[in-house]
mmCIF file of N, CA and C in Angstrom:
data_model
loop_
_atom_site.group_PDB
_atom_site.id
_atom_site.type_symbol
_atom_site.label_atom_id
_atom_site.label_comp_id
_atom_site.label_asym_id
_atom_site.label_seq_id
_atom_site.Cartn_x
_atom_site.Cartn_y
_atom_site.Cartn_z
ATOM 1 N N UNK N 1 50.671 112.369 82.602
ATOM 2 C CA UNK N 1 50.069 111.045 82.492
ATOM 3 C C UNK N 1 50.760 110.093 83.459
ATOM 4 N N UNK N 2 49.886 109.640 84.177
ATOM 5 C CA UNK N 2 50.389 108.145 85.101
ATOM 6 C C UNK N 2 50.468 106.777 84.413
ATOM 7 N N UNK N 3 51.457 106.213 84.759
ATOM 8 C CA UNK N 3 51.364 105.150 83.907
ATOM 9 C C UNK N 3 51.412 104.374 85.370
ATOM 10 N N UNK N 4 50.423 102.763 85.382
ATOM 11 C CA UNK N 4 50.173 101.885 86.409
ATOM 12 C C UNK N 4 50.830 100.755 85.782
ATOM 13 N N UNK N 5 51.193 99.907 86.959
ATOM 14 C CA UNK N 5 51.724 98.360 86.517
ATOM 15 C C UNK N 5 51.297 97.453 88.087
ATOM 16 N N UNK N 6 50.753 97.044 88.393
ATOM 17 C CA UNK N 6 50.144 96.226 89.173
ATOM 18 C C UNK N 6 51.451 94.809 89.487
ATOM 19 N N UNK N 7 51.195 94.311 90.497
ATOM 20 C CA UNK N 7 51.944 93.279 90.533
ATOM 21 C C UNK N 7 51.057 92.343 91.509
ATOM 22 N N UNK N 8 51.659 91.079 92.218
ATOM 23 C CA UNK N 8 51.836 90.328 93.291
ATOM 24 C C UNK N 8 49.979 89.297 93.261
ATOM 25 N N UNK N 9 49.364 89.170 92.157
ATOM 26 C CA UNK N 9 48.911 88.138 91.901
ATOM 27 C C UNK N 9 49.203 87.193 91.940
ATOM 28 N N UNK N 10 48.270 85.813 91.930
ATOM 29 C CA UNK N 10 48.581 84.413 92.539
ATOM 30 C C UNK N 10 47.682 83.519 92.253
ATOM 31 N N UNK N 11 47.586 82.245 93.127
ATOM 32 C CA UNK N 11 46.303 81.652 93.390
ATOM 33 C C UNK N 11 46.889 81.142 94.747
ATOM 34 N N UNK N 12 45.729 81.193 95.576
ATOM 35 C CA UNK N 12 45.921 80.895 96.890
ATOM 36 C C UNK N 12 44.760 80.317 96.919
ATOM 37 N N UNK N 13 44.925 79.588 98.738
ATOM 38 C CA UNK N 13 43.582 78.533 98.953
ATOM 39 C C UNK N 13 42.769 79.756 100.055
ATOM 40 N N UNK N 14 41.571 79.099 99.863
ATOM 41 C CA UNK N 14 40.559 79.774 100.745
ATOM 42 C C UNK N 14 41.190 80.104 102.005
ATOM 43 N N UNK N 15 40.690 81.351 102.916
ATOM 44 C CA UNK N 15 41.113 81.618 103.965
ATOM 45 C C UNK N 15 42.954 82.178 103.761
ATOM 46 N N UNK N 16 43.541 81.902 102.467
ATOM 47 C CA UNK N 16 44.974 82.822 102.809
ATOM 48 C C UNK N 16 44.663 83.933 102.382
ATOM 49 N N UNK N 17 46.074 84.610 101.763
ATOM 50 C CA UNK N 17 46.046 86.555 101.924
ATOM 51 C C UNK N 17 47.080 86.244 101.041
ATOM 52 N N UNK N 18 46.683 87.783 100.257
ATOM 53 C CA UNK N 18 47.881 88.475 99.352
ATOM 54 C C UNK N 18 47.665 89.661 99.093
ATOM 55 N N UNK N 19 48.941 90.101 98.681
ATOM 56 C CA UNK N 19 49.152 91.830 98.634
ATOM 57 C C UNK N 19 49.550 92.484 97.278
ATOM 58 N N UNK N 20 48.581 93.079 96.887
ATOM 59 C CA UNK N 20 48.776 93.398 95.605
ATOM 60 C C UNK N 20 49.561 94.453 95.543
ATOM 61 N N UNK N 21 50.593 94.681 94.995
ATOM 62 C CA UNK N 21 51.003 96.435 94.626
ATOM 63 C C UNK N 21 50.762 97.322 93.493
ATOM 64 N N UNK N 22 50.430 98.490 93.589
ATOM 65 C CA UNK N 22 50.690 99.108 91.950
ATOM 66 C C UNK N 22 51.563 100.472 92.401
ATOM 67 N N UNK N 23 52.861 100.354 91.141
ATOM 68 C CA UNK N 23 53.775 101.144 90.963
ATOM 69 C C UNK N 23 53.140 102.243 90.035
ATOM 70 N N UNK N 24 53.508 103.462 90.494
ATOM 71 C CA UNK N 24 52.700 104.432 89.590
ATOM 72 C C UNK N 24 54.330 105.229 89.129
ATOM 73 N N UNK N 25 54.179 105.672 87.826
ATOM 74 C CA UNK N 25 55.336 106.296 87.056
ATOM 75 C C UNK N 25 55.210 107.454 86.115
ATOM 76 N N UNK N 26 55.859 108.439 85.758
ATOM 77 C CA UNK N 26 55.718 109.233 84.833
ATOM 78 C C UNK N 26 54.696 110.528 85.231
ATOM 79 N N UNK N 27 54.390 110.130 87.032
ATOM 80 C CA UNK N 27 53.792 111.598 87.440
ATOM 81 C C UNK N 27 53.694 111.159 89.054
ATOM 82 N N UNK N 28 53.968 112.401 89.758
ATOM 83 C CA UNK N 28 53.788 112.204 91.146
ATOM 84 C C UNK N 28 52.803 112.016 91.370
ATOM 85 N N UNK N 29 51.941 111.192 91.997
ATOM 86 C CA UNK N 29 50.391 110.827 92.567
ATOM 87 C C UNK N 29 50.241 111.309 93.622
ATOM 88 N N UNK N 30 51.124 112.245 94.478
ATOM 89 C CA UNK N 30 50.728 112.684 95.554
ATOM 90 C C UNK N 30 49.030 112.892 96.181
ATOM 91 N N UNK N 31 48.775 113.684 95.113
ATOM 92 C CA UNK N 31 46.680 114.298 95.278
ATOM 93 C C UNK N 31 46.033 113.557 94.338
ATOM 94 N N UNK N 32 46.640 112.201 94.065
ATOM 95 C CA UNK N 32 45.480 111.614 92.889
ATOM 96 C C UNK N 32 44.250 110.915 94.151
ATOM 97 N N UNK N 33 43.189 110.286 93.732
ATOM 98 C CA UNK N 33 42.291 109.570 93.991
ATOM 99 C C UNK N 33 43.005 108.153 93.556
ATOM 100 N N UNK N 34 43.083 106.936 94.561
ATOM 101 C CA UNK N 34 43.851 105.680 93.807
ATOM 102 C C UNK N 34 42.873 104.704 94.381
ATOM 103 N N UNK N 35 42.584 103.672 93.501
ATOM 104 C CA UNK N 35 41.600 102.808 93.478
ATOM 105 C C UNK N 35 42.606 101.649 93.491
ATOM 106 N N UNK N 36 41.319 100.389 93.916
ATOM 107 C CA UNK N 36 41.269 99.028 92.992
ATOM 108 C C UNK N 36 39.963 98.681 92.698
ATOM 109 N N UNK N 37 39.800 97.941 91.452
ATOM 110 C CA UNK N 37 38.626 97.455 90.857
ATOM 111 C C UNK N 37 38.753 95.994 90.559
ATOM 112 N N UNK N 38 38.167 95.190 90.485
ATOM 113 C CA UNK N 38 38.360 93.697 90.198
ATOM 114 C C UNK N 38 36.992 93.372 89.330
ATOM 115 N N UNK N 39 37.396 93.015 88.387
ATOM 116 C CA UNK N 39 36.415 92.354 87.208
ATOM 117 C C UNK N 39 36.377 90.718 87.358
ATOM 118 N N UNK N 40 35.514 89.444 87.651
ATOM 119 C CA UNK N 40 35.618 88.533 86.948
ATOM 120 C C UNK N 40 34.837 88.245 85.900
ATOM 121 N N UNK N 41 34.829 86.891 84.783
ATOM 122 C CA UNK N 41 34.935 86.595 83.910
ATOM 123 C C UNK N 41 33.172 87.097 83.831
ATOM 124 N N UNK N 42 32.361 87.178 83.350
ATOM 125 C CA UNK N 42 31.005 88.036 82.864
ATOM 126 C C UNK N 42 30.928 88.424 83.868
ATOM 127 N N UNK N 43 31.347 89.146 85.158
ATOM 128 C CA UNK N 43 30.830 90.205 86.081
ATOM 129 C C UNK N 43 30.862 91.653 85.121
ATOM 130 N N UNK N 44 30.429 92.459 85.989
ATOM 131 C CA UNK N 44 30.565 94.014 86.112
ATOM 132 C C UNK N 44 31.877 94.348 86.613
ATOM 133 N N UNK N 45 32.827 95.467 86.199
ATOM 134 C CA UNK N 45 33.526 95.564 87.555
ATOM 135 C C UNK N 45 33.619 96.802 88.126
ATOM 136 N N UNK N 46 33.688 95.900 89.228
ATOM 137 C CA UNK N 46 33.532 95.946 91.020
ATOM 138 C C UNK N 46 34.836 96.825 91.374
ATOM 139 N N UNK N 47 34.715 98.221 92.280
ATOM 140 C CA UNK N 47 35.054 99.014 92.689
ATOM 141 C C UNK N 47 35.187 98.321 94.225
ATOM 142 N N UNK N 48 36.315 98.182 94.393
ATOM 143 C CA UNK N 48 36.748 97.291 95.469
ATOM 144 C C UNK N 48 37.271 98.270 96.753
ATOM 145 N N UNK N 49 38.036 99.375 96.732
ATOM 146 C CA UNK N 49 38.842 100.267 97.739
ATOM 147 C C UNK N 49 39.361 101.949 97.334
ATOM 148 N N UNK N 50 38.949 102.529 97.359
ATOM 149 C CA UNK N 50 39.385 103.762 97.023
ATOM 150 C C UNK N 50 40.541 104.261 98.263
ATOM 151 N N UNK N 51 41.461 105.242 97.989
ATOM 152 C CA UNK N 51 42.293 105.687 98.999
ATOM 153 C C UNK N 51 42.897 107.617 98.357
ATOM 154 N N UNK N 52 42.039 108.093 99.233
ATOM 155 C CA UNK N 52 42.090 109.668 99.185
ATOM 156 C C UNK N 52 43.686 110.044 99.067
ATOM 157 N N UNK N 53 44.002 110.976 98.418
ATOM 158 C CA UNK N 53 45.479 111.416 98.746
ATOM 159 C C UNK N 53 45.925 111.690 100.285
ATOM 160 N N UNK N 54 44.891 112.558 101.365
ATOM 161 C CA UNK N 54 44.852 112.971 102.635
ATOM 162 C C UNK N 54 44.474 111.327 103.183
ATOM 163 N N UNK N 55 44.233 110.463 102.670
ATOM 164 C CA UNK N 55 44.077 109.248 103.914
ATOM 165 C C UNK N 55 43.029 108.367 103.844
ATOM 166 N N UNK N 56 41.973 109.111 103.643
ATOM 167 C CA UNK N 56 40.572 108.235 103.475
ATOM 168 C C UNK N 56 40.100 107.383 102.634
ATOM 169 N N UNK N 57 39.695 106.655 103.157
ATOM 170 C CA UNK N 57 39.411 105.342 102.230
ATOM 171 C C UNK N 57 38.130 104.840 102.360
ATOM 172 N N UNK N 58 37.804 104.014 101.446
ATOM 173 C CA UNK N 58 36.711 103.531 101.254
ATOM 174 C C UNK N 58 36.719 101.887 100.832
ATOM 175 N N UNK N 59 35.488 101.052 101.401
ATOM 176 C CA UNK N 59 35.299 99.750 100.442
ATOM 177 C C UNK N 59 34.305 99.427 100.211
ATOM 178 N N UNK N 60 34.183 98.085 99.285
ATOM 179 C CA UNK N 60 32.989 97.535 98.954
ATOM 180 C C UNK N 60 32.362 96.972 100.644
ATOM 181 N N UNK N 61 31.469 96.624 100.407
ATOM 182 C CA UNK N 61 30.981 95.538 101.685
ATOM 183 C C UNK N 61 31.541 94.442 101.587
ATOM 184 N N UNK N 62 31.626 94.215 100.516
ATOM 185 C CA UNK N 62 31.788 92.572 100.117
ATOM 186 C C UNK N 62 33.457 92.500 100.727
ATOM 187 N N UNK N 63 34.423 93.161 100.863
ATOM 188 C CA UNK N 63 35.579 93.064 101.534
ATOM 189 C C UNK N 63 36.124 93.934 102.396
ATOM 190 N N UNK N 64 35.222 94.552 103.372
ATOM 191 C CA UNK N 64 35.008 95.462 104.537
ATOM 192 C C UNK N 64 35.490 94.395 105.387
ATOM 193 N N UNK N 65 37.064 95.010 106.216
ATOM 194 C CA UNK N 65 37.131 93.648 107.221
ATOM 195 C C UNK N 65 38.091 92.901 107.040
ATOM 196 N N UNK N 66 38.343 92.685 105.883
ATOM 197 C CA UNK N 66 39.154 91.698 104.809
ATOM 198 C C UNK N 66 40.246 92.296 103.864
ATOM 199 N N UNK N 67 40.041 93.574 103.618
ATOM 200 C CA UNK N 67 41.348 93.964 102.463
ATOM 201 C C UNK N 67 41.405 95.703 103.300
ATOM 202 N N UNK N 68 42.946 95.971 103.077
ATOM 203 C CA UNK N 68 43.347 96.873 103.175
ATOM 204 C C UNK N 68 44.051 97.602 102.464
ATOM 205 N N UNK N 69 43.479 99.380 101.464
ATOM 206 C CA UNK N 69 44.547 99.735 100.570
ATOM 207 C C UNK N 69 45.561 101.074 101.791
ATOM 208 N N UNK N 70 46.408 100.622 101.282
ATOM 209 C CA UNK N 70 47.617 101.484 101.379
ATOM 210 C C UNK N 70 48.575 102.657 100.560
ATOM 211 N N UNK N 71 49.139 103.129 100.552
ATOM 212 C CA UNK N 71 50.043 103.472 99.456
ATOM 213 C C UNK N 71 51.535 104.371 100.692
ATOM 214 N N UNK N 72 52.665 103.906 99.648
ATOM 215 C CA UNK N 72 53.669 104.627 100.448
ATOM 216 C C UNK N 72 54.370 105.677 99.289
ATOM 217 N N UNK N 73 54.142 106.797 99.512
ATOM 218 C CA UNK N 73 54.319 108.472 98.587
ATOM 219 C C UNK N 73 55.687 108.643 98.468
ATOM 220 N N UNK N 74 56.761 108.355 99.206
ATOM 221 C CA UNK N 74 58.246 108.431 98.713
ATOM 222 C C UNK N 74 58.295 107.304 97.528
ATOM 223 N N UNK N 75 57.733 105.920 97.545
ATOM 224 C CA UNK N 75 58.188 105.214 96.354
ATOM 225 C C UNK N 75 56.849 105.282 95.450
ATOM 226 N N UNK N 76 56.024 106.246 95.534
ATOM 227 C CA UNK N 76 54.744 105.769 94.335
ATOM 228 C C UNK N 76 54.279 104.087 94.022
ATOM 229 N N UNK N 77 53.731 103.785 95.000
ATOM 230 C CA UNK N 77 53.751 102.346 95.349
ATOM 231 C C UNK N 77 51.616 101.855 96.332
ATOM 232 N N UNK N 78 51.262 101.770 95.403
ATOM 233 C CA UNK N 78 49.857 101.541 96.333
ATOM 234 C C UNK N 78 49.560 100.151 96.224
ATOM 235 N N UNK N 79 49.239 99.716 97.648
ATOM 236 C CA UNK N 79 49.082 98.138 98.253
ATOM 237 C C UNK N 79 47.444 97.976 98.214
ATOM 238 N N UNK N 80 47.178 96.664 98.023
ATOM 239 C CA UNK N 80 45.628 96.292 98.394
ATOM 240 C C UNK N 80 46.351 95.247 99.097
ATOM 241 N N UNK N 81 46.202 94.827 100.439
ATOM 242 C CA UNK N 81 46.535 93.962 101.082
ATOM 243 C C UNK N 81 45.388 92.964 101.162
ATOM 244 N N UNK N 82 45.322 91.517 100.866
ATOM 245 C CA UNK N 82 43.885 90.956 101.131
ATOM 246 C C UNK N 82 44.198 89.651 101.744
ATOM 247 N N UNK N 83 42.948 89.527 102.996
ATOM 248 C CA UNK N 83 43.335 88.653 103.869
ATOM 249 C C UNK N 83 41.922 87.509 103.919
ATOM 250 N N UNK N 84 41.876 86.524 104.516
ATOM 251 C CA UNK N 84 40.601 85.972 104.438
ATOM 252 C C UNK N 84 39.923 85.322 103.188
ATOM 253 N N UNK N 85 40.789 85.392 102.429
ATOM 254 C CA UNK N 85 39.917 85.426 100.558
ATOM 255 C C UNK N 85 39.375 84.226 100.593
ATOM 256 N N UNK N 86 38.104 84.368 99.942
ATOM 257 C CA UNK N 86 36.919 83.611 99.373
ATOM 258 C C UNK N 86 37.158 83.551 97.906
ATOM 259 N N UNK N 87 36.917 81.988 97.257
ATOM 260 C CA UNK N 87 36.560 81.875 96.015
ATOM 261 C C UNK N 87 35.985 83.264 95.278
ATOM 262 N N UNK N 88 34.771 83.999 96.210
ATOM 263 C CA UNK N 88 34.032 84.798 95.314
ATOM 264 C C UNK N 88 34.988 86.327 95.076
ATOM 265 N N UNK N 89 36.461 86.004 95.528
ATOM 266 C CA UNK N 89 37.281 87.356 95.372
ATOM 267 C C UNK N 89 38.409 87.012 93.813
ATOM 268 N N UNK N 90 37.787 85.827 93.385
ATOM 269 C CA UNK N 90 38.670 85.722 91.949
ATOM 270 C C UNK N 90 38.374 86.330 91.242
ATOM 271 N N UNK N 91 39.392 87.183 90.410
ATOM 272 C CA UNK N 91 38.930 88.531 89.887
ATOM 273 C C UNK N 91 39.955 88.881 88.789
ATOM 274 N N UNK N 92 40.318 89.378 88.051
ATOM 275 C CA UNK N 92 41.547 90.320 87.722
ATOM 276 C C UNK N 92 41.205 91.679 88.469
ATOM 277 N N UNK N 93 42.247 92.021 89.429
ATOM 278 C CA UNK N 93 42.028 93.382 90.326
ATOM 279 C C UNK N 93 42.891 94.353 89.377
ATOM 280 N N UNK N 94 42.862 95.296 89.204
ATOM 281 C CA UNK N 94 43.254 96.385 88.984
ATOM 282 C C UNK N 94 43.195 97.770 89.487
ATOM 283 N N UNK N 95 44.640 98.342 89.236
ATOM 284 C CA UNK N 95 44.899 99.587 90.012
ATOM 285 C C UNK N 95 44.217 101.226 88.718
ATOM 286 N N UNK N 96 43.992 102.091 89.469
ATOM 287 C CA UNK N 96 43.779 103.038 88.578
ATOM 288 C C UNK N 96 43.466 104.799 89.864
ATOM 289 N N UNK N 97 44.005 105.558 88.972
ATOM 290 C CA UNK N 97 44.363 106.759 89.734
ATOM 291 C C UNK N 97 43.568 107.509 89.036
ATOM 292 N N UNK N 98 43.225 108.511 89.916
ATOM 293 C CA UNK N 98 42.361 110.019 88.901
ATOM 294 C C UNK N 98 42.768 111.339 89.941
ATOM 295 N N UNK N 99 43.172 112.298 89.301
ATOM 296 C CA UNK N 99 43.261 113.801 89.988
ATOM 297 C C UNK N 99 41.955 114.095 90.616
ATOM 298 N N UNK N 100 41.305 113.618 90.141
ATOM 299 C CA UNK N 100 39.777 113.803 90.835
ATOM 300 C C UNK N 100 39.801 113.632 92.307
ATOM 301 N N UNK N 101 39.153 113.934 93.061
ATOM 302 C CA UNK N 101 38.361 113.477 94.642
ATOM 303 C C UNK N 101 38.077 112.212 94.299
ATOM 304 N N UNK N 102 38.434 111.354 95.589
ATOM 305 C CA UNK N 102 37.315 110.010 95.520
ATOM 306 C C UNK N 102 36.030 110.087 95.820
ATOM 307 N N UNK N 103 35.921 110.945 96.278
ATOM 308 C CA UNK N 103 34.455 111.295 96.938
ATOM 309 C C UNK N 103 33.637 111.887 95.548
ATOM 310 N N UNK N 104 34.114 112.454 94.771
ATOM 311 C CA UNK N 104 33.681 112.494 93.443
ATOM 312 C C UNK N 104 33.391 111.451 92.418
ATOM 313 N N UNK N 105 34.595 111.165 92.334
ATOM 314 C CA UNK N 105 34.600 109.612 91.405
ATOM 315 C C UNK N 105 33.386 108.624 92.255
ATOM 316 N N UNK N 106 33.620 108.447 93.044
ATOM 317 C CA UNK N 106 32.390 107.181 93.716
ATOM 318 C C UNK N 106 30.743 108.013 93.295
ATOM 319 N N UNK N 107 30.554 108.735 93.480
ATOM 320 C CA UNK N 107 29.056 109.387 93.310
ATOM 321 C C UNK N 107 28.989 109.949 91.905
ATOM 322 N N UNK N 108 29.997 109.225 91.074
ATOM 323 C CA UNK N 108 29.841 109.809 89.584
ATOM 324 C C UNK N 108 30.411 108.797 88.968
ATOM 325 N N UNK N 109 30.020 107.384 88.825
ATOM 326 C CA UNK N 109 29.987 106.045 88.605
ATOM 327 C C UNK N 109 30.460 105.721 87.019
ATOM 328 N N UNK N 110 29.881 106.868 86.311
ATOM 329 C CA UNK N 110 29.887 106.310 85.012
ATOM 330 C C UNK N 110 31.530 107.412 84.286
ATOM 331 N N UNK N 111 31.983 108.399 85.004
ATOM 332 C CA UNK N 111 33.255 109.098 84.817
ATOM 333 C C UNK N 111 34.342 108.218 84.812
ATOM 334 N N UNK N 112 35.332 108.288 83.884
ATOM 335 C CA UNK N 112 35.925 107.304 83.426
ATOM 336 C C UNK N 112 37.551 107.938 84.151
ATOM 337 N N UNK N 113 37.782 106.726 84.849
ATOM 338 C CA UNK N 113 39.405 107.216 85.613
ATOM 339 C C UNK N 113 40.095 107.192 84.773
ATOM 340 N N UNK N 114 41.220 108.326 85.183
ATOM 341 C CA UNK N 114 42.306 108.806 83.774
ATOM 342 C C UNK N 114 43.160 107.816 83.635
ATOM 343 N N UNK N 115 43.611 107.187 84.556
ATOM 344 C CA UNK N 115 44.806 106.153 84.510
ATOM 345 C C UNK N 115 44.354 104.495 85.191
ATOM 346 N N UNK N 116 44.357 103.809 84.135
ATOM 347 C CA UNK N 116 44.796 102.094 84.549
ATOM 348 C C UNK N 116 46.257 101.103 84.002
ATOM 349 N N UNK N 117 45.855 100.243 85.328
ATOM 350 C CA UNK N 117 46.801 99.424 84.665
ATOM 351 C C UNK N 117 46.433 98.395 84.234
ATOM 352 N N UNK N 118 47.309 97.497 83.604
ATOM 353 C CA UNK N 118 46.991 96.141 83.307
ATOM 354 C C UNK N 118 46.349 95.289 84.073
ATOM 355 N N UNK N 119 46.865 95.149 85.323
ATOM 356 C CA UNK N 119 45.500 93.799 86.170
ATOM 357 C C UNK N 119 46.764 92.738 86.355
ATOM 358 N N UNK N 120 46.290 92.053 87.849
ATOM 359 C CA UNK N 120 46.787 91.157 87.783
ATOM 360 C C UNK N 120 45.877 90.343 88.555
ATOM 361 N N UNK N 121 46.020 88.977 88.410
ATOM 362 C CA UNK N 121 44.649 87.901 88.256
ATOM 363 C C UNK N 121 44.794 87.144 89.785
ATOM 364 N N UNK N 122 43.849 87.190 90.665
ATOM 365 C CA UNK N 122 43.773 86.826 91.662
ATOM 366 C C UNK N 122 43.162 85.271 91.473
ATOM 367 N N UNK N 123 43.346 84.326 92.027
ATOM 368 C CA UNK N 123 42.566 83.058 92.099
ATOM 369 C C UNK N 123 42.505 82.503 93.240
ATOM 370 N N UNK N 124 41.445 82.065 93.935
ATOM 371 C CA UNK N 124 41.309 81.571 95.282
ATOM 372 C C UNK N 124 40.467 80.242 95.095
ATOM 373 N N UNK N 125 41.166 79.314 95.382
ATOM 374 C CA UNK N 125 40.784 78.148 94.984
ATOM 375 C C UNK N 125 39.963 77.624 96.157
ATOM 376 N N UNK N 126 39.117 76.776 96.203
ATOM 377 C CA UNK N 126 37.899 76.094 97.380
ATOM 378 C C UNK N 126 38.458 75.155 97.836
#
């Protein structure tokens, strides 16, 4: 079992950047599938960045351009870097991992990822 803890939430003004991290613990993530998702207050949530164990990644449109996930495998440590932010990126983002393929998980929408974390609350003020 992975256990997630998210960090480096804020509120920032339109047009700045922040970098989210999530610390993963209690299992090597080397070959997991590692996400972020961001929910706001009555949205759906939004599948924001996937990042393959081998490299590949994926995003929404809505922040194609604008956010970058990362992760560094000696410290179990995955980044959403986000730059440019718009009001419409206030969210609670959250991190979450699955042994699965991402390429699986994305084309199988309603499969529930094995591991989340808590969230931490983005605010981008106008």
């Amino acid at each position: 079992q992975v256990q997630l803890e998210e960090s480096g939430g804020g509120s920032v003004q339109t047009g700045g950047s922040l970098k989210l991290s999530c610390v993963a613990s209690g299992s090597t993530f080397t070959k997991y599938c590692m996400a972020w998702f961001r929910q706001a207050p009555e949205n759906e949530r939004e599948r924001v960045a996937t990042l393959e164990w081998e490299g590949t990644t994926s995003y929404a449109d809505s922040v194609k351009g604008r956010f970058t996930i990362s992760k560094d495998n000696a410290r179990n440590i995955v980044y959403l870097q986000m730059t440019s932010l718009k009001p419409e990126d206030t969210a609670k983002y959250y991190c979450a991992a699955d042994p699965g393929s991402c390429e699986w998980m994305i084309t199988h929408p309603r499969v529930r990822w094995a591991n989340w974390g808590q969230g931490t609350q983005v605010t981008v003020d106008s």
